[in-house]
mmCIF file of C-alpha atoms and ligand atoms in Angstrom:
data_model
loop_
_atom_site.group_PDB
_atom_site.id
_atom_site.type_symbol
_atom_site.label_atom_id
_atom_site.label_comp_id
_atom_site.label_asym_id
_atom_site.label_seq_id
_atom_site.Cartn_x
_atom_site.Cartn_y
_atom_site.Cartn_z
ATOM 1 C CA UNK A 1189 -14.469 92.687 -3.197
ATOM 2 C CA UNK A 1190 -15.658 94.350 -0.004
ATOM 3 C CA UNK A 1191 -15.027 92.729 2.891
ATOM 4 C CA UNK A 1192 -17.850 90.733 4.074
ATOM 5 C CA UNK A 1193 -20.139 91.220 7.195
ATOM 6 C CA UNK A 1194 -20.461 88.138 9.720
ATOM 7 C CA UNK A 1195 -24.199 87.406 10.586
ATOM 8 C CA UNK A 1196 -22.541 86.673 13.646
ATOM 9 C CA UNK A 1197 -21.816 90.566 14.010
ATOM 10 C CA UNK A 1198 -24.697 92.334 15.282
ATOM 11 C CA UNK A 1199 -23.035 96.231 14.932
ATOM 12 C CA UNK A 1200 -22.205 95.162 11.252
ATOM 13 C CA UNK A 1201 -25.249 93.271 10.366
ATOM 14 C CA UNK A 1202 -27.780 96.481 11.848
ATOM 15 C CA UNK A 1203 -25.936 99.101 10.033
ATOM 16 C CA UNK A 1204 -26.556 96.873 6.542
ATOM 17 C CA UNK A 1205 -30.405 96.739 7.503
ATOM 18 C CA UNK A 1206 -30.606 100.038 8.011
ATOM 19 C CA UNK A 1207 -28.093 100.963 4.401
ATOM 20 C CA UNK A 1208 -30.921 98.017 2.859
ATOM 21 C CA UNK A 1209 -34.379 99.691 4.696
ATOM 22 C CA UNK A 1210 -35.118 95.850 6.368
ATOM 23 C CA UNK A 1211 -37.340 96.101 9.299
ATOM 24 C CA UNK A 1212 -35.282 94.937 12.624
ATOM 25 C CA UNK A 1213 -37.962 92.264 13.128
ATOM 26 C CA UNK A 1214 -37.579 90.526 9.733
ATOM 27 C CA UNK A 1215 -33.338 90.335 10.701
ATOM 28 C CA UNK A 1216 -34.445 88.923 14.141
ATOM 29 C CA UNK A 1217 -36.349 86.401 12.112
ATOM 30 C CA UNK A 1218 -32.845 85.642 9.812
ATOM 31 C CA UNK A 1219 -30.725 85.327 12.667
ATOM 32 C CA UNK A 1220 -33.711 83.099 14.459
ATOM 33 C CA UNK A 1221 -33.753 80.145 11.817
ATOM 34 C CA UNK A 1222 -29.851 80.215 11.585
ATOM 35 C CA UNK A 1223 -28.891 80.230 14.998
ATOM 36 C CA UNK A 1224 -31.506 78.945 16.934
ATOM 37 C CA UNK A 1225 -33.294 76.807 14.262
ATOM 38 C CA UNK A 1226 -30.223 75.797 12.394
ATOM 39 C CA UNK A 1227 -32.478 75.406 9.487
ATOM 40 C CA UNK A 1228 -29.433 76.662 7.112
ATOM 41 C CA UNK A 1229 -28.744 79.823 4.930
ATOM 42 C CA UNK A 1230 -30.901 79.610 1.938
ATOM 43 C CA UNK A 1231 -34.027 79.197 4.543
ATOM 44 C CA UNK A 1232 -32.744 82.408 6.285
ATOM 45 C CA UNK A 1233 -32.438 84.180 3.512
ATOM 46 C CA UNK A 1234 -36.082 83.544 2.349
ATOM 47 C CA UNK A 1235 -36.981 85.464 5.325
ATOM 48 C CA UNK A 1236 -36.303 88.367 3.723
ATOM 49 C CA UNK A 1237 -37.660 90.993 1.283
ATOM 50 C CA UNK A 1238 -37.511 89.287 -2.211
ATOM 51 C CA UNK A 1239 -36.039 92.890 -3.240
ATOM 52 C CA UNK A 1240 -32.967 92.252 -0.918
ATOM 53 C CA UNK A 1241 -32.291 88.936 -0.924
ATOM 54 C CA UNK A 1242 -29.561 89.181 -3.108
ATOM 55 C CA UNK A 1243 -27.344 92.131 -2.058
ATOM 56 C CA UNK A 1244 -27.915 90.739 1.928
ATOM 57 C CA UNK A 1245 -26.720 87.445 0.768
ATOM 58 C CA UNK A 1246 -23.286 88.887 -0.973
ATOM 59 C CA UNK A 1247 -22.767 91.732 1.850
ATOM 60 C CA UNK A 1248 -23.558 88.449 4.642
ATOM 61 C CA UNK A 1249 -21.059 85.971 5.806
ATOM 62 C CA UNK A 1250 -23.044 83.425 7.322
ATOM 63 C CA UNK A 1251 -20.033 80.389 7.192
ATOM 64 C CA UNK A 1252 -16.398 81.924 8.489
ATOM 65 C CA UNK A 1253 -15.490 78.040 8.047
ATOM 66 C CA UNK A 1254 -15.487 75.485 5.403
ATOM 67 C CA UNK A 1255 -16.732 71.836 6.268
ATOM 68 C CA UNK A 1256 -13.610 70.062 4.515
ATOM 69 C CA UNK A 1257 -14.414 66.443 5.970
ATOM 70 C CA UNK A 1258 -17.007 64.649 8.256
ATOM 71 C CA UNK A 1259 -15.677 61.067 9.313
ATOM 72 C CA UNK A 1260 -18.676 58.423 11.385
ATOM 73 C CA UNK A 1261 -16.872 56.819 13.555
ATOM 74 C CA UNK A 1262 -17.798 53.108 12.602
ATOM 75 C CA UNK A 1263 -17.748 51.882 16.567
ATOM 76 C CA UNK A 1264 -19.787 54.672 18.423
ATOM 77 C CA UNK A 1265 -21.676 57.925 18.005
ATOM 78 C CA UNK A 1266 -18.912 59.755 17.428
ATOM 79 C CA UNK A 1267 -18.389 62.468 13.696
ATOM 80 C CA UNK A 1268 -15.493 64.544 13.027
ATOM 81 C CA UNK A 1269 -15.995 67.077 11.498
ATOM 82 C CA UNK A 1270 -12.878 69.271 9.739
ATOM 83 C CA UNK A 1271 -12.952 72.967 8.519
ATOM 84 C CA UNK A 1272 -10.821 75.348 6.808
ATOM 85 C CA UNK A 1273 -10.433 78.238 8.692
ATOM 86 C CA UNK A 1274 -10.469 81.857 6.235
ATOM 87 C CA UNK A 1275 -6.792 81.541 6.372
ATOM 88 C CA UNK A 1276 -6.600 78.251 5.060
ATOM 89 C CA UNK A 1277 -5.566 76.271 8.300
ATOM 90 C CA UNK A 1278 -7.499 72.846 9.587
ATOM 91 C CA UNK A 1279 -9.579 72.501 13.056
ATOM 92 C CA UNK A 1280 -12.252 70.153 14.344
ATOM 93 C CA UNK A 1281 -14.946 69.483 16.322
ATOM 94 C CA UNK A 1282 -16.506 65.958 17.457
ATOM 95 C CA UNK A 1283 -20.064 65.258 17.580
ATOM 96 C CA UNK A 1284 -20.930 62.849 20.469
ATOM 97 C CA UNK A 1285 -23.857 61.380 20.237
ATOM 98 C CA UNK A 1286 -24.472 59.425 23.828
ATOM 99 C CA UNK A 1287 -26.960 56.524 23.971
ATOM 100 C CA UNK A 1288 -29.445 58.730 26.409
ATOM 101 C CA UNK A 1289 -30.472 60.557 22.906
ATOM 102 C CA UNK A 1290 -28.359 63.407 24.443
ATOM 103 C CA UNK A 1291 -26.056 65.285 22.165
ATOM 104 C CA UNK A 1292 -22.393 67.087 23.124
ATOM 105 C CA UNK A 1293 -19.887 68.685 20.970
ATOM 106 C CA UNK A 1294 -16.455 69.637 21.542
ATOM 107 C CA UNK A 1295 -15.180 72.675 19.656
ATOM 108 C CA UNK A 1296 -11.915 73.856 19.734
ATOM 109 C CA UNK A 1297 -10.631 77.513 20.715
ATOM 110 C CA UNK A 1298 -7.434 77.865 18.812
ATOM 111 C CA UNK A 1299 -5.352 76.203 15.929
ATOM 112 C CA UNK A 1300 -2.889 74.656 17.474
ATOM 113 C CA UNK A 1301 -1.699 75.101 21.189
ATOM 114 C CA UNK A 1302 1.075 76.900 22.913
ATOM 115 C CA UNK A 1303 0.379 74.963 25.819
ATOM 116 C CA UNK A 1304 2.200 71.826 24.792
ATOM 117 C CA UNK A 1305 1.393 69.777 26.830
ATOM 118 C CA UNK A 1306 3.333 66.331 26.483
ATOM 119 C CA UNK A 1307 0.504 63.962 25.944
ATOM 120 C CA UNK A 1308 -1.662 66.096 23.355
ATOM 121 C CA UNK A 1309 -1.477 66.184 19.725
ATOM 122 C CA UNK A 1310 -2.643 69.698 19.012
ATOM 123 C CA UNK A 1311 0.513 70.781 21.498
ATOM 124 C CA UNK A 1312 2.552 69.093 19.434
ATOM 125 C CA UNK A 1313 1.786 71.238 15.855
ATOM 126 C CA UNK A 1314 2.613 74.267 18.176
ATOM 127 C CA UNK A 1315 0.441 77.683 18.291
ATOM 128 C CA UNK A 1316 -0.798 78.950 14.827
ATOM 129 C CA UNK A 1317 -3.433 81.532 15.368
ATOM 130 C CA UNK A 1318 -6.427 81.953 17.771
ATOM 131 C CA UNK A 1319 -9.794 81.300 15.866
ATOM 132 C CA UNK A 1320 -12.369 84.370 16.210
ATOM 133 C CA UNK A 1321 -15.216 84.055 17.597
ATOM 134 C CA UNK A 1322 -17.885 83.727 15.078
ATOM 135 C CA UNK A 1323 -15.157 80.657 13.925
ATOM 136 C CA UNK A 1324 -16.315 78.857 17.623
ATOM 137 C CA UNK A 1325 -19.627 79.887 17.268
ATOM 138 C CA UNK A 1326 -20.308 78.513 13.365
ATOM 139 C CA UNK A 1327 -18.636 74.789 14.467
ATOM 140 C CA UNK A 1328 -22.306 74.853 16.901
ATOM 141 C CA UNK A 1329 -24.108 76.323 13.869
ATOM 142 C CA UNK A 1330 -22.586 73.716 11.576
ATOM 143 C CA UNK A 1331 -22.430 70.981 13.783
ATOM 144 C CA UNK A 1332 -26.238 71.416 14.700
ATOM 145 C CA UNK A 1333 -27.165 71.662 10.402
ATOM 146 C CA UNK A 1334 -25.577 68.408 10.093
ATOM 147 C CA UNK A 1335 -27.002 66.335 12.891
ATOM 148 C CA UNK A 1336 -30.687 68.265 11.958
ATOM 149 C CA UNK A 1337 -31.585 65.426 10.137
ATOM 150 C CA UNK A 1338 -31.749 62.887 12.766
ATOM 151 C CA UNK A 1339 -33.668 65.123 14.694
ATOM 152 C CA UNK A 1340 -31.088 66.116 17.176
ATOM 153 C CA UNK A 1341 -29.634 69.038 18.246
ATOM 154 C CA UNK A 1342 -26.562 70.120 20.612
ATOM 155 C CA UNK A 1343 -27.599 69.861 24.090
ATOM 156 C CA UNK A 1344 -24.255 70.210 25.724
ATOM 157 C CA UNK A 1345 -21.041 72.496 24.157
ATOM 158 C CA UNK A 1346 -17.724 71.449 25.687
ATOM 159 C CA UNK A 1347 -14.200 73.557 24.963
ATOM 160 C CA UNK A 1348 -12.448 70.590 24.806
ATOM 161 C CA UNK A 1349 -11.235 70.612 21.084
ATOM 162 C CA UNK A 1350 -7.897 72.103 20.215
ATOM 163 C CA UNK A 1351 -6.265 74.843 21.717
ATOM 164 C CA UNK A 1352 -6.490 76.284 25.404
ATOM 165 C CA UNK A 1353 -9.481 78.373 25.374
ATOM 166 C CA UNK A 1354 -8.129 80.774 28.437
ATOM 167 C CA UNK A 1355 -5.376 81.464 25.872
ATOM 168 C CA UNK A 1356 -7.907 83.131 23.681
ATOM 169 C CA UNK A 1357 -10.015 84.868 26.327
ATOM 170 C CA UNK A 1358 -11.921 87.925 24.436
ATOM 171 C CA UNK A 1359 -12.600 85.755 21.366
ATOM 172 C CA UNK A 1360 -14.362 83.156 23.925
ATOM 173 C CA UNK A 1361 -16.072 85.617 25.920
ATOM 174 C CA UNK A 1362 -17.598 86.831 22.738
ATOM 175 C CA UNK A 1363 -18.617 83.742 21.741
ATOM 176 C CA UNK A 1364 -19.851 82.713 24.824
ATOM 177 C CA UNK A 1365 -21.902 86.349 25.218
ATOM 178 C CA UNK A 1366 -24.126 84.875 21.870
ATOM 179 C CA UNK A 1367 -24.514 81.429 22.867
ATOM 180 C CA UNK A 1368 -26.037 82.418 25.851
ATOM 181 C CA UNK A 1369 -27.788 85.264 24.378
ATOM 182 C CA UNK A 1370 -31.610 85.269 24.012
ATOM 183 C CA UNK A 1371 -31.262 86.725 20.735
ATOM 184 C CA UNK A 1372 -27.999 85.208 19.809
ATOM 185 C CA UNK A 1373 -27.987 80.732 20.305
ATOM 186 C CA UNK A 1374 -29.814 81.266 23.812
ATOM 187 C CA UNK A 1375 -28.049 78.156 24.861
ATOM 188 C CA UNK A 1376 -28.242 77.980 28.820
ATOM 189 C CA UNK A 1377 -24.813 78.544 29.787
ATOM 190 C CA UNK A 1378 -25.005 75.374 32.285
ATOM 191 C CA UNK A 1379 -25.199 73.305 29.083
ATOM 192 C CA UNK A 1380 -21.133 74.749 28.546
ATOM 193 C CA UNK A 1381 -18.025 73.677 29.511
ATOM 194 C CA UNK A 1382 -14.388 75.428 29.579
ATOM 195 C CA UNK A 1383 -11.527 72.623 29.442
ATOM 196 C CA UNK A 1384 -8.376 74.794 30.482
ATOM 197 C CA UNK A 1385 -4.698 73.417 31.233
ATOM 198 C CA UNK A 1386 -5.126 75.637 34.644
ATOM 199 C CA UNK A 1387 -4.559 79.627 34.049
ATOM 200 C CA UNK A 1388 -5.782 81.083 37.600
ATOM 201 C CA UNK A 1389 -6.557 84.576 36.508
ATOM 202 C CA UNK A 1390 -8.721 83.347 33.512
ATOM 203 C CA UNK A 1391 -10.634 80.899 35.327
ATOM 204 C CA UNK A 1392 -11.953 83.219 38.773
ATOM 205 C CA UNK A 1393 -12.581 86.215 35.269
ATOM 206 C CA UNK A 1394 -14.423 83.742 33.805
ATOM 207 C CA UNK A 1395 -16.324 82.147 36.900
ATOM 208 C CA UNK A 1396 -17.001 85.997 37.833
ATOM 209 C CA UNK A 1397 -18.560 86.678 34.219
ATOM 210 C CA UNK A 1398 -20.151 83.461 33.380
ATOM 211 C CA UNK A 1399 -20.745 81.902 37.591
ATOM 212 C CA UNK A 1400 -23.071 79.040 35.502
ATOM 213 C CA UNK A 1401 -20.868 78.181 32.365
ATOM 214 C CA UNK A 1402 -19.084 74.935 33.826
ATOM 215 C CA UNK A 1403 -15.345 74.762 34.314
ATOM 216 C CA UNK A 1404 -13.210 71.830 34.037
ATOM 217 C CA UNK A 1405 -9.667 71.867 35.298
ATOM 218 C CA UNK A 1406 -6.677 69.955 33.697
ATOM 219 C CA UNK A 1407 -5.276 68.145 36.752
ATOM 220 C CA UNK A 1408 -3.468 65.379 35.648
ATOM 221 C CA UNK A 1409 -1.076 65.270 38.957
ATOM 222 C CA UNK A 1410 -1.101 66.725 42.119
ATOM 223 C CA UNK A 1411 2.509 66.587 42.305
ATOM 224 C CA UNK A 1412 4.499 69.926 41.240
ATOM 225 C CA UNK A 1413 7.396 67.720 39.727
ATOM 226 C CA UNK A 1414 5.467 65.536 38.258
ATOM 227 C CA UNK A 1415 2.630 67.615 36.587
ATOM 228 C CA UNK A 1416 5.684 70.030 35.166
ATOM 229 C CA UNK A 1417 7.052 67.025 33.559
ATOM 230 C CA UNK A 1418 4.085 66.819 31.898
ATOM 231 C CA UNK A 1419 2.606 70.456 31.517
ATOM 232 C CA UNK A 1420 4.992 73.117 30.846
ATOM 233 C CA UNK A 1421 2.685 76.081 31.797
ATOM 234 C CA UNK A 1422 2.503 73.960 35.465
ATOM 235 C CA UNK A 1423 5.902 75.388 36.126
ATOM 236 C CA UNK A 1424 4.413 79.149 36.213
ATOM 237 C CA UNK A 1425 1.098 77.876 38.176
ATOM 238 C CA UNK A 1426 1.700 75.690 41.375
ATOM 239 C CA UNK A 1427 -0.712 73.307 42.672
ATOM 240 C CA UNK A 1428 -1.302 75.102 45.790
ATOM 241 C CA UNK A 1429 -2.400 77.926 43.600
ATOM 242 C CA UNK A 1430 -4.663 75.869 41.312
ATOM 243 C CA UNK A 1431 -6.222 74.288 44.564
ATOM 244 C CA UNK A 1432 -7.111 77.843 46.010
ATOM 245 C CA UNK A 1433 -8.455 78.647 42.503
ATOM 246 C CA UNK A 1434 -10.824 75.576 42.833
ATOM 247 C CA UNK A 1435 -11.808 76.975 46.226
ATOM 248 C CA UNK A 1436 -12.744 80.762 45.058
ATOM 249 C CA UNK A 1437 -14.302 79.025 41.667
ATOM 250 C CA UNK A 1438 -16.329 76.670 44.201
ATOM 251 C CA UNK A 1439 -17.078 80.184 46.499
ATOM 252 C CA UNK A 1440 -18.093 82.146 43.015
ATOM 253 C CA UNK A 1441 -19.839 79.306 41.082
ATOM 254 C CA UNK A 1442 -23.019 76.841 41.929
ATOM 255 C CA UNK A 1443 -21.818 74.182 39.403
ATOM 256 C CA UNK A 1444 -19.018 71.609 40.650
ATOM 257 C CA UNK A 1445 -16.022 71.984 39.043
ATOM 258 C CA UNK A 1446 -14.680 69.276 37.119
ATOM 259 C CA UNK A 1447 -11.109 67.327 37.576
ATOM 260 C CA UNK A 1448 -9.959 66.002 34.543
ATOM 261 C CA UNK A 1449 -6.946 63.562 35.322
ATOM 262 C CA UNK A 1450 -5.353 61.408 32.680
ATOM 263 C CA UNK A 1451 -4.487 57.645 33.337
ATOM 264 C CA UNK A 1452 -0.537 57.613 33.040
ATOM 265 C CA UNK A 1453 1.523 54.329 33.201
ATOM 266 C CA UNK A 1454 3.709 54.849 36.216
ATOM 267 C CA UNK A 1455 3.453 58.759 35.782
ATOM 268 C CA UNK A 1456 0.000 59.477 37.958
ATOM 269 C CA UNK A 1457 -1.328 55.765 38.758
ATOM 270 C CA UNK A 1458 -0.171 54.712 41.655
ATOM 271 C CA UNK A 1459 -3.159 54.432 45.062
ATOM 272 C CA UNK A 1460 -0.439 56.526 46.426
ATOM 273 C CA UNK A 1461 -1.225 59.402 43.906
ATOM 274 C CA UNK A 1462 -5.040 58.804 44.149
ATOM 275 C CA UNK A 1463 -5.036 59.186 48.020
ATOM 276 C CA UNK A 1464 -2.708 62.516 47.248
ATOM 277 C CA UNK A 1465 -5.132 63.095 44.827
ATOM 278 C CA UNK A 1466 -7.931 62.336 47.102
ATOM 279 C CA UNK A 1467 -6.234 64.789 49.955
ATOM 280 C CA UNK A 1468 -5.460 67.501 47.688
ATOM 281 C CA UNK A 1469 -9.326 67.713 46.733
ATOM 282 C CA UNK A 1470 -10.783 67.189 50.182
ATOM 283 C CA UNK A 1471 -12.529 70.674 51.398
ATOM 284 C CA UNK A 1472 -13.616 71.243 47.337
ATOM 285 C CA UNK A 1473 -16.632 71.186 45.413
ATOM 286 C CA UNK A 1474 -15.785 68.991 42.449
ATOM 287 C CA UNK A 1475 -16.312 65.662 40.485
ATOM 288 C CA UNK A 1476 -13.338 63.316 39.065
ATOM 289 C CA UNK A 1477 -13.265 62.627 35.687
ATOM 290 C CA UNK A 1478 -10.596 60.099 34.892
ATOM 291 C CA UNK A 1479 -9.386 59.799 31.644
ATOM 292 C CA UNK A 1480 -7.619 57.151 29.842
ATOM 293 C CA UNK A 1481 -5.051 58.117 27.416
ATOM 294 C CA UNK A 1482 -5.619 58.180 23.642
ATOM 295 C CA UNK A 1483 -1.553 57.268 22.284
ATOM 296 C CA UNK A 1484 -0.509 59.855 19.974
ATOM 297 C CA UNK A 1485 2.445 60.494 17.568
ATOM 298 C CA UNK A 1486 4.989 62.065 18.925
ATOM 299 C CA UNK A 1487 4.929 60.556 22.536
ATOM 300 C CA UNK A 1488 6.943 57.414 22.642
ATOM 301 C CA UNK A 1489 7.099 57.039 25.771
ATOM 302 C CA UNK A 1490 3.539 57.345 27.260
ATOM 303 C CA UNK A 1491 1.576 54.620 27.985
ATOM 304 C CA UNK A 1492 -1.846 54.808 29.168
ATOM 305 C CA UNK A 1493 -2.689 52.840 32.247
ATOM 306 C CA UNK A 1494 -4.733 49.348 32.467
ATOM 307 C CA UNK A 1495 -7.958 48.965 32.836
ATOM 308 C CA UNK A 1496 -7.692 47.271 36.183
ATOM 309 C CA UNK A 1497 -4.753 49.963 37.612
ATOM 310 C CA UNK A 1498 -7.853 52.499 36.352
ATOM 311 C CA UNK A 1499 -10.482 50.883 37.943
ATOM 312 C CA UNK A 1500 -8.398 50.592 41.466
ATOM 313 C CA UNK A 1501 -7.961 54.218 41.227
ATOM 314 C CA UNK A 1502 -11.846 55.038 40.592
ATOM 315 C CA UNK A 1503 -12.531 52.702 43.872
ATOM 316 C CA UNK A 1504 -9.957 54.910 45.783
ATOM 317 C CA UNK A 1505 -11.023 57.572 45.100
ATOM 318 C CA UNK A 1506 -14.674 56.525 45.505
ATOM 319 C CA UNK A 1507 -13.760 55.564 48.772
ATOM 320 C CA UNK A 1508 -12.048 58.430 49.999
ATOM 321 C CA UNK A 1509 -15.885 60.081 49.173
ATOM 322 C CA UNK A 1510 -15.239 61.351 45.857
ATOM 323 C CA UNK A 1511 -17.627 61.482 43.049
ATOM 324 C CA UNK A 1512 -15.680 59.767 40.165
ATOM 325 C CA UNK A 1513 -16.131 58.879 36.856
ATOM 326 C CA UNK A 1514 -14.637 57.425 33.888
ATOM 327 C CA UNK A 1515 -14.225 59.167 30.891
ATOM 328 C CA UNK A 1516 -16.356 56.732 28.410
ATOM 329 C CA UNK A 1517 -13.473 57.619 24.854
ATOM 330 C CA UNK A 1518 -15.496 57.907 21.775
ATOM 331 C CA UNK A 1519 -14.303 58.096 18.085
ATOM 332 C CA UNK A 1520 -10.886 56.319 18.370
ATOM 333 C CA UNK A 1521 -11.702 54.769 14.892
ATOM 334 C CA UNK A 1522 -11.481 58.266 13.635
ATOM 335 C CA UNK A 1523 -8.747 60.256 15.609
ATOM 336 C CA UNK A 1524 -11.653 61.733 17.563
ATOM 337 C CA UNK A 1525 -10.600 60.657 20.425
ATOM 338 C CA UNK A 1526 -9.227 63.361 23.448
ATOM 339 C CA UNK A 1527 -5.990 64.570 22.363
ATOM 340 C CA UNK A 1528 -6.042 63.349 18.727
ATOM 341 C CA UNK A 1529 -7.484 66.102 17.132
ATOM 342 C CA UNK A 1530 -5.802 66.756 13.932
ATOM 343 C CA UNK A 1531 -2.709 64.235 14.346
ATOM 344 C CA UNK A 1532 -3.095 62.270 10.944
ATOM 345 C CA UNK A 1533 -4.899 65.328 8.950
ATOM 346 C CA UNK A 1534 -2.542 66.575 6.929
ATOM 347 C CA UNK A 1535 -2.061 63.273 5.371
ATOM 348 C CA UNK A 1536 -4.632 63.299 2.745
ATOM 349 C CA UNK A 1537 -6.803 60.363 4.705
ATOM 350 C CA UNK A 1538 -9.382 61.993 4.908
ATOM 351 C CA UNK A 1539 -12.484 61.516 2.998
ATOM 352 C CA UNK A 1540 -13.544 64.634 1.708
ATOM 353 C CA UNK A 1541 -16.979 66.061 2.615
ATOM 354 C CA UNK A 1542 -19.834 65.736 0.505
HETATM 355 N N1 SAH B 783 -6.515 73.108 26.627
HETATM 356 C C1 SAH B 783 -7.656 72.592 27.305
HETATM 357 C C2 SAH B 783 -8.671 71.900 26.410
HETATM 358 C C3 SAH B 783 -8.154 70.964 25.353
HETATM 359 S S1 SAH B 783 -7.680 69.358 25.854
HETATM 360 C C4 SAH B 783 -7.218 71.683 28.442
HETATM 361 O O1 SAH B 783 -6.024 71.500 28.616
HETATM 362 O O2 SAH B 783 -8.064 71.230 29.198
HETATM 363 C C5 SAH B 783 -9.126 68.573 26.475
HETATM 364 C C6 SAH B 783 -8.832 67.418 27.422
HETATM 365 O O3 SAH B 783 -8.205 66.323 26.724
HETATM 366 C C7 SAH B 783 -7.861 67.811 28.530
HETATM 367 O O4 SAH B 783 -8.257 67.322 29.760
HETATM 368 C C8 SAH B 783 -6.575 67.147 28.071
HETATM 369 O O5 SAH B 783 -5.691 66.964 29.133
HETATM 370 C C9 SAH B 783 -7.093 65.865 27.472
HETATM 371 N N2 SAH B 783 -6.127 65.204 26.595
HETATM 372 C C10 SAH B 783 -5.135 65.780 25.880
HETATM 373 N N3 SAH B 783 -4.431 64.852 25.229
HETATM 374 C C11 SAH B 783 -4.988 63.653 25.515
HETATM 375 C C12 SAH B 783 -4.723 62.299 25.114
HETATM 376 N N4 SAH B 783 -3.746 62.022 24.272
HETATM 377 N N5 SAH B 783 -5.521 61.325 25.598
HETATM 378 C C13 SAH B 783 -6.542 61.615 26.416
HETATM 379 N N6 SAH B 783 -6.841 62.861 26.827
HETATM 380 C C14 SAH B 783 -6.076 63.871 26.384
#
């Protein structure tokens, strides 16, 4: 068998509708219903010519991924949903469906991580391969078919999912040059977020390419010792040089940029880290984002801080001037939550997809 085209591959997909004698307009309309209507393969293929419906459809790949499993969180808005990837491995993305009628998903870049981070169950599998990018870009295409039916649609797409998306920077940048295309998703690229563990280089490229796609940075300490205890990579990037990266991100980009910082036991929670924290951050453009920890396999000895040692670090914070908020956790019920992506999948728990 030939190797199949991606729909996702404009080069490929032209030099097929010129082999096939399609007008360009009647492809525009194909790629319009699937990506920007989400209305689903067999509609996009009735756009076509009767006499090349067939041969488009067998020459077309218009899934790289197979939906394997989609677990509803019973609690909240949350849906998991799993795919195979071409070579056979597992990812996900999580469907959060917030009580404003607004809709996010998180995607992931990679399976697996090489970042390995202590607290983060995709570290823990290790790195297995970087997914391409028509494998981000068809978790938004897929996500959006199943949620069509409810009458919503993604409104905000956050690399939050597994991997470190700075890790896989060409395959992102291609993926983020269609969402943001008008002929591609033409999603506004201030509807986007980039979670990264904190590469400098890869965040001022990306602020310089994208200056509206959001960036969030994974704090988690201010302290070198502690945030390498943590972090590996944090021994090759300093704070001082992620806190000058904040300031030419702030200098190159209109947005705020996001501080994620995870709620330690006795690791980061102390009012003597949030006034560090709150010094460290003075003179930047950014918003706090706390986040309390999701417990994961593998991690015995994390524990995620109380509510009330959380809260008194919000009101420092607060009242050292900072914007801060609280990361609301969705999808615990199903290992949706931040950082469990994939723990229990290999288990055969899942229900399958139907
Ligand atoms: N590699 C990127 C994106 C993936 S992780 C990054 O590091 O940002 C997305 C967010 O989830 C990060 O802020 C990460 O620190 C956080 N996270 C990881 N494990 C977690 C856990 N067990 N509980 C809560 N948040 C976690």
């Amino acid at each position: 068998m030939t190797d199949r085209i991606s729909l996702h591959d404009s080069v490929g997909v032209d030099l097929l509708r010129r082999e096939l004698g399609i007008d360009p307009h009647i492809v525009h309309r194909v790629r319009t219903v699937f990506f920007k209507k989400f209305r689903g393969r067999e509609a996009a293929i009735t756009e076509l010519p009767c006499g090349v419906r067939n041969v488009f459809a067998e020459r077309i790949q218009f899934y790289p991924l197979t939906l394997d499993a989609r677990l509803d969180s019973e609690q909240d808005g949350a849906t998991k949903l799993v795919f195979a990837t071409t070579s056979g491995k597992r990812i996900e993305s999580v469907l959060l469906r917030a009580g404003t009628g607004r809709t996010a998903l998180c995607i992931s870049s990679q399976v697996g991580c090489a970042a390995n981070c202590d607290f983060c169950a995709t570290g823990k599998m290790g790195f297995h391969s970087n997914l391409t990018a028509a494998e981000m870009l068809d978790q938004v295409v897929q996500a959006n078919e199943q949620i069509a039916g409810e009458n919503r649609s993604v409104r905000n797409i956050v690399f939050m999912g597994m991997g470190e998306p700075f890790h896989n920077e060409s395959e992102l940048y291609d993926a983020l040059d269609t969402l943001v295309d008008g002929r591609g998703f033409n999603h506004p690229a201030n509807r986007i977020l980039i979670s990264t563990v904190g590469i400098p280089d890869a965040m001022l490229r990306c602020a310089r390419r994208y200056p509206t796609v959001n960036q969030a940075l994974s704090l988690h300490s201010v302290r070198d010792d502690i945030r390498e205890s943590i972090i590996p990579l944090a021994r090759k990037y300093s704070i001082d040089e992620l806190r000058a990266t904040i300031l030419h991100l702030n200098a190159l980009q209109p947005s705020t940029v996001m501080i994620e910082y995870l709620m330690l036991a006795s690791v980061n929670d102390s009012l003597r880290d949030a006034a560090e924290l709150a010094e460290f951050l003075t003179g930047l453009r950014v918003h706090v984002n706390l986040i309390p920890y999701n417990a994961i396999e593998g991690a015995p000895h994390l524990v995620g801080s109380s509510r009330n040692v959380r809260d008194a670090f919000a009101a420092a914070l607060k009242a050292a001037g900072l914007t801060t908020t609280i990361r609301y956790s969705m999808g615990a019920d199903i290992e949706a939550a931040c950082g469990q992506l994939v723990q229990k999948m290999e288990r055969g728990r899942l229900a399958r997809a139907t």
